[in-house]
Short mmCIF file of C-alpha atoms and ligand atoms in Angstrom, two decimals:
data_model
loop_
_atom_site.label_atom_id
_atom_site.label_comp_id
_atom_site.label_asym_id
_atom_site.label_seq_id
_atom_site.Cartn_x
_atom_site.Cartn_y
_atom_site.Cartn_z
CA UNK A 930 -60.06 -15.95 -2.45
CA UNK A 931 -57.66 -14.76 0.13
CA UNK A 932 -56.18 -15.18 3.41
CA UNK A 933 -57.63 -12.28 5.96
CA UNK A 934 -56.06 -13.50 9.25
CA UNK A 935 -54.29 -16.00 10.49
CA UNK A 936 -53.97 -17.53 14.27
CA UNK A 937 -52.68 -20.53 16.51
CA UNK A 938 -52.29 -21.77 19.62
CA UNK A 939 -50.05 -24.53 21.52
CA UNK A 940 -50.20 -26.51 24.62
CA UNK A 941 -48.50 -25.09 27.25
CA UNK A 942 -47.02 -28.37 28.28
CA UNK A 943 -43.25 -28.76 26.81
CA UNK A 944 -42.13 -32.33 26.41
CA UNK A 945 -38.20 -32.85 25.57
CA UNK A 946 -37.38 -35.37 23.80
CA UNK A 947 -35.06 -36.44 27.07
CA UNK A 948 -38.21 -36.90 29.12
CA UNK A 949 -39.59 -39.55 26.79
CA UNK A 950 -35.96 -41.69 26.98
CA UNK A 951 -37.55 -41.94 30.71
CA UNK A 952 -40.43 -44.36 29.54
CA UNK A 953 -39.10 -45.40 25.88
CA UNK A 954 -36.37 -47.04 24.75
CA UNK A 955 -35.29 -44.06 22.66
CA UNK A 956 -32.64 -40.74 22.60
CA UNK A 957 -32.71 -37.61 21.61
CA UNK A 958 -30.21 -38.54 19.26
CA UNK A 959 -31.74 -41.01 17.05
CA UNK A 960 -35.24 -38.28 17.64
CA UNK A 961 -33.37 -35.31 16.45
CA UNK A 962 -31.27 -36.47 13.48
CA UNK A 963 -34.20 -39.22 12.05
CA UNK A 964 -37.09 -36.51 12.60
CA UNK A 965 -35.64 -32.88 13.18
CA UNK A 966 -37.82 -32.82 16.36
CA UNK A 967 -36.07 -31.24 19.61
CA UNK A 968 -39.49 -30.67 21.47
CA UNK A 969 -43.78 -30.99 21.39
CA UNK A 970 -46.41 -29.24 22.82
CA UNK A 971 -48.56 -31.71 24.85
CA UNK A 972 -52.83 -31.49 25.95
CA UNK A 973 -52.66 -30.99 29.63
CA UNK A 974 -55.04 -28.18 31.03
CA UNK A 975 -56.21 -27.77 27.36
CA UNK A 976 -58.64 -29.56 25.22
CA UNK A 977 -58.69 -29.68 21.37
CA UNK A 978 -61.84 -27.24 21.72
CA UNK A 979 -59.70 -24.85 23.93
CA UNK A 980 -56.65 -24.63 20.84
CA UNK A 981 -59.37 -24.48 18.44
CA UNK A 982 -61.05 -21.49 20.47
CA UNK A 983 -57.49 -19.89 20.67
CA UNK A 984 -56.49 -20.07 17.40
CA UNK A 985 -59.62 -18.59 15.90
CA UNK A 986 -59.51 -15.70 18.14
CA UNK A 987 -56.20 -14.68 17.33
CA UNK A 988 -57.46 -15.03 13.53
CA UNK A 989 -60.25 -12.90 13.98
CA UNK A 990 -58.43 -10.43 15.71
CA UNK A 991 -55.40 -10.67 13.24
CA UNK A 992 -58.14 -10.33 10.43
CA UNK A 993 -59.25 -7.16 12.52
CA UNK A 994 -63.27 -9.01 12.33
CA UNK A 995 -66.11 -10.08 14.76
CA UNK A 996 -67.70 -13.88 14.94
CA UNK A 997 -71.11 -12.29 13.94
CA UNK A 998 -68.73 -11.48 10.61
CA UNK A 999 -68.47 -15.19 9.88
CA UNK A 1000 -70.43 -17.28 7.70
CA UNK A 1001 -68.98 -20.76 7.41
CA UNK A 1002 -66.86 -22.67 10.23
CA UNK A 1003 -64.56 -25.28 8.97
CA UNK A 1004 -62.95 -27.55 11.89
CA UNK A 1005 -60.71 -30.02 10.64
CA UNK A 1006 -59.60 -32.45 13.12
CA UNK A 1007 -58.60 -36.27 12.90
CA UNK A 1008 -60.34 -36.91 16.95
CA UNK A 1009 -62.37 -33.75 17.58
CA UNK A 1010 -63.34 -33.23 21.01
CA UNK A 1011 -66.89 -35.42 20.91
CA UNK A 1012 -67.90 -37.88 18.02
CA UNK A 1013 -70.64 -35.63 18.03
CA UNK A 1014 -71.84 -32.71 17.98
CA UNK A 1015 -68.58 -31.76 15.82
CA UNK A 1016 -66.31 -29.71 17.41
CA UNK A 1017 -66.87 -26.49 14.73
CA UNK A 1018 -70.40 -27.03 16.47
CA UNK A 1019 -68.66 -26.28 20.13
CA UNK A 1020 -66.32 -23.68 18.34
CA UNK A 1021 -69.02 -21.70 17.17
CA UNK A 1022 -70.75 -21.49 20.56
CA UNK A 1023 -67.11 -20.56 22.36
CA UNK A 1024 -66.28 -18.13 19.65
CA UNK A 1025 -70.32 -16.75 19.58
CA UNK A 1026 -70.91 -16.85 15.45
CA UNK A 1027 -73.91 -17.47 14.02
CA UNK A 1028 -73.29 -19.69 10.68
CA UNK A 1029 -73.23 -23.21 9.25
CA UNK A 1030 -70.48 -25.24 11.13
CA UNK A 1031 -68.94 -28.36 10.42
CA UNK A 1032 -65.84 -30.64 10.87
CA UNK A 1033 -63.99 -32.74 8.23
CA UNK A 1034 -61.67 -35.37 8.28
CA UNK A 1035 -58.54 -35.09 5.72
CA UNK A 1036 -56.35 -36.23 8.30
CA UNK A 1037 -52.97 -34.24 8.08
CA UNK A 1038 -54.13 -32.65 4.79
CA UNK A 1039 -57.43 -31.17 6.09
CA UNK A 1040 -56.14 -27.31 5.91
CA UNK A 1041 -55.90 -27.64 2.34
CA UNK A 1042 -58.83 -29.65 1.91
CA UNK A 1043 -60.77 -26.97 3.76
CA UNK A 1044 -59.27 -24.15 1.75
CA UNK A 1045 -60.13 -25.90 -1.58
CA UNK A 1046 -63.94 -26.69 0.33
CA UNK A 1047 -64.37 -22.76 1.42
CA UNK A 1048 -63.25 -21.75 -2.64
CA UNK A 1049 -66.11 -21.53 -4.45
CA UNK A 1050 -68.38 -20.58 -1.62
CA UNK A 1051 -66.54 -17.45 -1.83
CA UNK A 1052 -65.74 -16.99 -5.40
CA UNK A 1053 -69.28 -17.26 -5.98
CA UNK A 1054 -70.14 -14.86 -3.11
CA UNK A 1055 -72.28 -17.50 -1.05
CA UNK A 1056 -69.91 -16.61 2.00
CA UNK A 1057 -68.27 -13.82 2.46
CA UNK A 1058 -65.65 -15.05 5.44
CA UNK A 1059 -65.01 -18.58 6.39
CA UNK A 1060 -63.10 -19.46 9.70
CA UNK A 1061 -60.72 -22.80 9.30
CA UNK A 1062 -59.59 -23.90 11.83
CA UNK A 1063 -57.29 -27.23 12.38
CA UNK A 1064 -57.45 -28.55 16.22
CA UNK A 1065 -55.54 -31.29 16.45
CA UNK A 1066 -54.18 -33.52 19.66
CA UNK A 1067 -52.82 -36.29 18.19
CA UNK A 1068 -51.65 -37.24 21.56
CA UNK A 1069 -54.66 -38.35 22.31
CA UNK A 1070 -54.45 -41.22 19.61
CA UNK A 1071 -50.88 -42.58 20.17
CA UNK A 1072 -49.54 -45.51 22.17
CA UNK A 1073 -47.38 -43.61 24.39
CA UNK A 1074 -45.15 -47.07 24.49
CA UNK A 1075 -44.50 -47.25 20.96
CA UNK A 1076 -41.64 -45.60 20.19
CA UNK A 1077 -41.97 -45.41 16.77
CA UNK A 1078 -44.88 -43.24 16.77
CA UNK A 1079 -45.62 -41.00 19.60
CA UNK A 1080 -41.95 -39.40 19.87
CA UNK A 1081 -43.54 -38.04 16.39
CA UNK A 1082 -46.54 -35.83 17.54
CA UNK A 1083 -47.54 -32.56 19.00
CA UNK A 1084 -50.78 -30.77 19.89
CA UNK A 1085 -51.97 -27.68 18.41
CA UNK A 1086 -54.60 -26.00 16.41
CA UNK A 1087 -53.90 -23.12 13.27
CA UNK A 1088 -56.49 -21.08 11.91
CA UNK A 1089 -56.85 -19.04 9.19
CA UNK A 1090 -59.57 -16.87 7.66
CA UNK A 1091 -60.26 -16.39 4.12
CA UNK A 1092 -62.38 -14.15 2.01
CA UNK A 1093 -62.80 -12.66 -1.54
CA UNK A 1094 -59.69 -11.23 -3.12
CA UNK A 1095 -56.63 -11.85 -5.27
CA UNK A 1096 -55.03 -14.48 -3.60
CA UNK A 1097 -55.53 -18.48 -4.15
CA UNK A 1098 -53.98 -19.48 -7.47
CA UNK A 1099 -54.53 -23.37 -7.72
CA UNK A 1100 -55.36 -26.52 -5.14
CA UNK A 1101 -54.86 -30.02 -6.12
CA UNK A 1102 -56.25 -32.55 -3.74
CA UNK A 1103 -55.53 -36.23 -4.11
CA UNK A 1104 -56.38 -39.80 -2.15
CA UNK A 1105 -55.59 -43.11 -2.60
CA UNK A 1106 -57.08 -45.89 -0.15
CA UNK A 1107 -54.56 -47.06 2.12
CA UNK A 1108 -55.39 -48.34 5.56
CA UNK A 1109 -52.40 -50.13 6.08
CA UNK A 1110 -50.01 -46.76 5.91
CA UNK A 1111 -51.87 -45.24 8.81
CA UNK A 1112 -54.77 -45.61 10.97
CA UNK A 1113 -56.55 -45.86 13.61
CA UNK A 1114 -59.95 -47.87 14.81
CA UNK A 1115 -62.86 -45.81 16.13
CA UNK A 1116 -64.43 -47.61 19.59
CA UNK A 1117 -66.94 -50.09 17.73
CA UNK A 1118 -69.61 -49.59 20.47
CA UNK A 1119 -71.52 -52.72 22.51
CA UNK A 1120 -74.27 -53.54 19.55
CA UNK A 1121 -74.84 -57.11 20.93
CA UNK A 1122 -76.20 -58.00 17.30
CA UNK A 1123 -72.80 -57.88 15.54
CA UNK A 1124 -70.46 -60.98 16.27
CA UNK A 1125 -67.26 -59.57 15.09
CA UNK A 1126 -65.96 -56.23 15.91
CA UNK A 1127 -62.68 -54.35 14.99
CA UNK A 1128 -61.46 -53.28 18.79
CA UNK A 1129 -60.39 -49.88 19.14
CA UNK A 1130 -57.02 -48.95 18.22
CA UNK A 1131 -54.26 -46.57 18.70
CA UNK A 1132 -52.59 -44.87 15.64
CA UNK A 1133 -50.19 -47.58 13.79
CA UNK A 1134 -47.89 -46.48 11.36
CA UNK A 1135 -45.81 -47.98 8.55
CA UNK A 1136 -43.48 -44.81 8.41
CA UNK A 1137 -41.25 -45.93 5.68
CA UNK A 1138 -44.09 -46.61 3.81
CA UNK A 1139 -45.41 -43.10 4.52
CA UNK A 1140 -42.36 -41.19 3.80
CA UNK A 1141 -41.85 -42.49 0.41
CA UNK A 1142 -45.46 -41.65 -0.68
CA UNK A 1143 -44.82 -38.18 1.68
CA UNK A 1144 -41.53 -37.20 -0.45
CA UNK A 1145 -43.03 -38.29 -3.95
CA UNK A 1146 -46.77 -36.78 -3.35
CA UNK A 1147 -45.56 -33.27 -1.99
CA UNK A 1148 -42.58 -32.57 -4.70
CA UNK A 1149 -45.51 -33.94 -7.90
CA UNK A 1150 -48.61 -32.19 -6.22
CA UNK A 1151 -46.07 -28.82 -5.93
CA UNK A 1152 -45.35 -28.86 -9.57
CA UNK A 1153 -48.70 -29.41 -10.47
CA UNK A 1154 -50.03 -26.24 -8.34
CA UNK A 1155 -47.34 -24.34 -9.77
CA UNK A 1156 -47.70 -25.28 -13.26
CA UNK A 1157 -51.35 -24.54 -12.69
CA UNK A 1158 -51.00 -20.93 -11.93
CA UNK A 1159 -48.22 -20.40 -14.59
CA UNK A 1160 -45.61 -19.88 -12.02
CA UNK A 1161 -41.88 -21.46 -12.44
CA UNK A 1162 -40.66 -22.70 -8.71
CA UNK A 1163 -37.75 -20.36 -8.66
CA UNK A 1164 -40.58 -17.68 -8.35
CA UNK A 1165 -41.81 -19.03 -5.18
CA UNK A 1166 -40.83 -17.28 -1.81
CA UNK A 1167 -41.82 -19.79 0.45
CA UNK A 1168 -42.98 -23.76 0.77
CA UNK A 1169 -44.92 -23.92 3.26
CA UNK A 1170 -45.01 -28.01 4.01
CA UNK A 1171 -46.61 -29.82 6.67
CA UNK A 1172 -43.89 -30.27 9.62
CA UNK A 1173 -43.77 -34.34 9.66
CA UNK A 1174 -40.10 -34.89 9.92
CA UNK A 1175 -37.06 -32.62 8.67
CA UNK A 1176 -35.66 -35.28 6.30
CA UNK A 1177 -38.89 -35.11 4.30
CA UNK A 1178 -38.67 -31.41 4.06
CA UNK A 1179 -35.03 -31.59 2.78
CA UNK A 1180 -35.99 -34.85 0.18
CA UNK A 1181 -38.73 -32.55 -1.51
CA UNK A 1182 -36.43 -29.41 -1.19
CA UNK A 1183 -34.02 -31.18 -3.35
CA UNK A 1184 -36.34 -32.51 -5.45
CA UNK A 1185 -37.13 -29.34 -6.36
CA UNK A 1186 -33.63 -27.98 -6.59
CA UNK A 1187 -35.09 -24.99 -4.29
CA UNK A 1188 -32.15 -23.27 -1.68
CA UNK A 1189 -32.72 -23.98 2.27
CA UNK A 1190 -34.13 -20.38 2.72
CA UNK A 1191 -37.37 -21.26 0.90
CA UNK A 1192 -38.38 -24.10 3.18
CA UNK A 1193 -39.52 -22.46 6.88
CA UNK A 1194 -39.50 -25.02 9.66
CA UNK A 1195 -40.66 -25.32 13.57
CA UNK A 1196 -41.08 -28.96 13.79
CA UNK A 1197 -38.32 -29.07 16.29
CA UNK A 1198 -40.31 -27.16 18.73
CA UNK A 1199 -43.99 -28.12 17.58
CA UNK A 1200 -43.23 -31.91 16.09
CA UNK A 1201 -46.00 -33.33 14.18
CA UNK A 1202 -49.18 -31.12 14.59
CA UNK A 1203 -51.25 -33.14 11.73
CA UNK A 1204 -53.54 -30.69 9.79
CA UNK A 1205 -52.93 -27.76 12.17
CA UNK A 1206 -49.30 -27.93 11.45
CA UNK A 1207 -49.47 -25.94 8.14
CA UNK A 1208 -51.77 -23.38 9.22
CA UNK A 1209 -49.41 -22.50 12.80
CA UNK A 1210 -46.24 -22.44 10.74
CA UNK A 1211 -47.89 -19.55 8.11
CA UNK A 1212 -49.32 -18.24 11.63
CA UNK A 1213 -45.65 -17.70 12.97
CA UNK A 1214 -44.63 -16.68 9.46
CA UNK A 1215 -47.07 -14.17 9.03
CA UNK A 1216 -46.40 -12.91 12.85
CA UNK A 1217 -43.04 -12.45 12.47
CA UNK A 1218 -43.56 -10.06 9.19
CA UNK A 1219 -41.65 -12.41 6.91
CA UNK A 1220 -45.04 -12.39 4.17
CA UNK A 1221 -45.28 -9.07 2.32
CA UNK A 1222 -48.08 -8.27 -0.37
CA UNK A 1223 -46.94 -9.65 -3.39
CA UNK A 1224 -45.24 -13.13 -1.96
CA UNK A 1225 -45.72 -16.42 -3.42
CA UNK A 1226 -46.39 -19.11 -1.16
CA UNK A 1227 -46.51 -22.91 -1.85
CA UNK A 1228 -48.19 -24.85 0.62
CA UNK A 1229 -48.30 -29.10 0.85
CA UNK A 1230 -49.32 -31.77 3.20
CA UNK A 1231 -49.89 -35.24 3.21
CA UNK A 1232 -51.09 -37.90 5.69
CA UNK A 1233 -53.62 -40.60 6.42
CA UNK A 1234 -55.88 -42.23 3.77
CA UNK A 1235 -53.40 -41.63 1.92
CA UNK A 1236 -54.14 -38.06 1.37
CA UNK A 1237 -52.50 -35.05 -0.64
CA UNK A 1238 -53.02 -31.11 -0.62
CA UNK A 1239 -51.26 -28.59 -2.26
CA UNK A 1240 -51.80 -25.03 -2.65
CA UNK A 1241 -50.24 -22.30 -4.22
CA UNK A 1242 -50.91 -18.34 -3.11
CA UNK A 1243 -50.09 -14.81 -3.55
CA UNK A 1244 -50.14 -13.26 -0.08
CA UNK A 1245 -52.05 -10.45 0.03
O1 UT7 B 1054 -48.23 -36.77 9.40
C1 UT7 B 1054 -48.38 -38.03 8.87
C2 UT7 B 1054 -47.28 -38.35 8.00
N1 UT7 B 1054 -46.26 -39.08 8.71
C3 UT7 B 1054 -45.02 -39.05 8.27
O2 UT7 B 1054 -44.74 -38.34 7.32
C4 UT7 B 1054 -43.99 -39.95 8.88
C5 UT7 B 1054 -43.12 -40.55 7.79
N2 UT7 B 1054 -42.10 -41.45 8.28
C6 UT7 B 1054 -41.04 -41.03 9.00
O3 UT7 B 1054 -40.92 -39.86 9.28
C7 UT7 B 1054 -39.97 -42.03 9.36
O4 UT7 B 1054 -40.20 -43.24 8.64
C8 UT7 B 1054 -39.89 -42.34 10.88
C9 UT7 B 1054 -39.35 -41.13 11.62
C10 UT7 B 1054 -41.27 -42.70 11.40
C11 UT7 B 1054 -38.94 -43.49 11.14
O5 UT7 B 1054 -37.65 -43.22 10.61
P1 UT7 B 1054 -36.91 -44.32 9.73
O6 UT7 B 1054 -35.61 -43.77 9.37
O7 UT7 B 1054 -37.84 -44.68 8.62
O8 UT7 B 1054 -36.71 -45.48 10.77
P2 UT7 B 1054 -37.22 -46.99 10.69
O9 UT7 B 1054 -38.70 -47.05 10.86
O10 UT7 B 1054 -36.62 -47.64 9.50
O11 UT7 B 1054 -36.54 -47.60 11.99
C12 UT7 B 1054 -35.13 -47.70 12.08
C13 UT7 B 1054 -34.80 -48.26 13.44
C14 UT7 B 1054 -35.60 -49.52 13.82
O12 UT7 B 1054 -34.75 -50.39 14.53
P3 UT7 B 1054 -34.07 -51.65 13.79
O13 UT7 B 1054 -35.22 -52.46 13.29
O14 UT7 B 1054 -33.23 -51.08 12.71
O15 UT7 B 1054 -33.29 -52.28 14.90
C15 UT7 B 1054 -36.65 -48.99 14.74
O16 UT7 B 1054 -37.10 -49.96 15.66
O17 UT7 B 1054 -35.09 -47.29 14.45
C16 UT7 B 1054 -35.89 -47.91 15.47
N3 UT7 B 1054 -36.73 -46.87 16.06
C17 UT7 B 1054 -36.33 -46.13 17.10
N4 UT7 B 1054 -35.19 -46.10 17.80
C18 UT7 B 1054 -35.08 -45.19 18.79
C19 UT7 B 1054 -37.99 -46.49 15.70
N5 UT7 B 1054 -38.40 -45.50 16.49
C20 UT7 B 1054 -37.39 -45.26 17.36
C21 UT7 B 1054 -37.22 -44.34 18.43
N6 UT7 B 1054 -36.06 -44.34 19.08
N7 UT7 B 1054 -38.18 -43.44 18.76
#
């Protein structure tokens, strides 16, 4: 399996980190030097369905193919835009393809849950071309008073289409239950019949908690793809790492004795995009001509569950 196209798109809305030290007790200081983050992208006129519609146009057009051309739809998304129908339900009626649609919930990790999902629906020729898309608006789930959260997160949605070819060398998924790390609570509905509910809830994070297992998870589940495919790291061109906070990125980098160059980053403009934030930064990559034929990229996120995904490709 290979990558055909890739695509993204971003809120329109900027949001400095100086406008948020108007409402939090926070700087752009202690944002910039404990995250990396300068700036996010923030919903406004859009809607997680309008980034996901975006993004997959600019994939299909990247990937030089129709909708009709697609035969799976793969949304992931932590808080799509309805509980249901699922938003690769909506996406396939804005983007006009006629295939099995569905979204899934890897939190932060769902782009390489997806890609390791669409894998042997290709390999074994079942599907020819499946669209992934990751929507994501995480703004949507913050408290916008706690400061130790929503100074974090950005909107956006990355896409990416894959089909048969040379290409996808090894996955590795993991997940180990852990609600305390980081969650959320769903609305739990007006059923008059059951006496105690958990209230709804906005995303609550233990971060230290979440960078430790962040640091370890991505440098182990790297190896492991690597080791997979027979590949030493030095052969890598570029790790492609979900954008949750610069010191992260520098604590694996190290960890895997790999030089600066190696280790793309936009998190100071886009912040955290959860599971799109993988598939935008190979969008911009692959935009700005830095992947030739040949290239080895090493991709990894982590998030909520606790989840892992790694990936290792030759860009073709
Ligand atoms: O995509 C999902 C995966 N998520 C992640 O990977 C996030 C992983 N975690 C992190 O990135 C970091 O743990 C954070 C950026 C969330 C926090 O950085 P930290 O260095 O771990 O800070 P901390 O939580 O230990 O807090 C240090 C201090 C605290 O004050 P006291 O108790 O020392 O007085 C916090 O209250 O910083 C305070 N603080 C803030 N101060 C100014 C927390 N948030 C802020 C803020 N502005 N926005």
């Amino acid at each position: 399996m290979r990558i055909l196209g890739t695509g993204s798109a971003l809120p329109a809305r900027r949001v400095t980190n100086e406008e948020l030290t108007a409402f939090l007790d926070t700087s752009d200081e202690w944002i910039r030097t404990r995250t990396g983050i300068a700036e996010r992208r923030v919903l406004n006129e859009e809607s997680v369905l309008s980034l996901a519609r975006e993004a997959s146009l600019r994939a299909l057009e990247n990937a030089g193919l129709n909708a009709d051309d697609i035969d799976m739809i793969i949304v992931s998304t932590a808080k799509g835009e309805t509980v249901t129908p699922a938003t690769a339900n909506l996406l396939q009626g804005e983007i006009g393809a006629h295939c099995p649609a569905f979204d899934l919930n890897a939190a932060c990790s769902g782009f390489l849950y997806a890609l390791d999902l669409a894998q042997p629906y290709i390999d074994s020729g079942k599907a020819q071309r499946i669209l992934i898309t990751c929507a994501e608006a995480i703004s949507r789930l913050c408290d916008w008073t706690d400061r130790s959260t929503c100074v974090l997160f950005g909107d956006g949605a990355g896409a990416a289409i894959v089909g048969a070819g040379e290409g996808l060398l090894a996955t590795r998924l993991t997940s180990v239950p852990n609600l305390g790390a980081l969650n959320a609570y769903h609305d739990p509905g007006n059923n008059p019949f059951q006496e105690h509910k958990h209230p709804a809830s906005y995303l609550h994070m233990a971060g230290q908690e979440v960078f430790k297992f962040a640091v370890s998870t991505s440098s182990a589940d790297l190896r492991a793809v690597a080791e997979a495919a027979g590949v030493g790291l030095a052969e890598i061109d570029f790790f492609v790492l979900h954008q949750a906070n610069m010191r992260i990125l520098e604590a694996v980098r190290t960890r895997l004795g790999q030089p600066k160059e190696k280790f793309p980053s936009n998190i100071a403009r886009t912040g955290n995009t959860s599971s799109a934030s993988v598939p935008i930064l190979l969008d911009e990559l692959n935009r700005s001509g830095a992947l030739t034929p040949g290239m080895l990229i090493a991709m990894s996120a982590f998030g909520a569950g606790l989840t892992s995904g790694a990936a290792l490709l030759r860009w073709a």
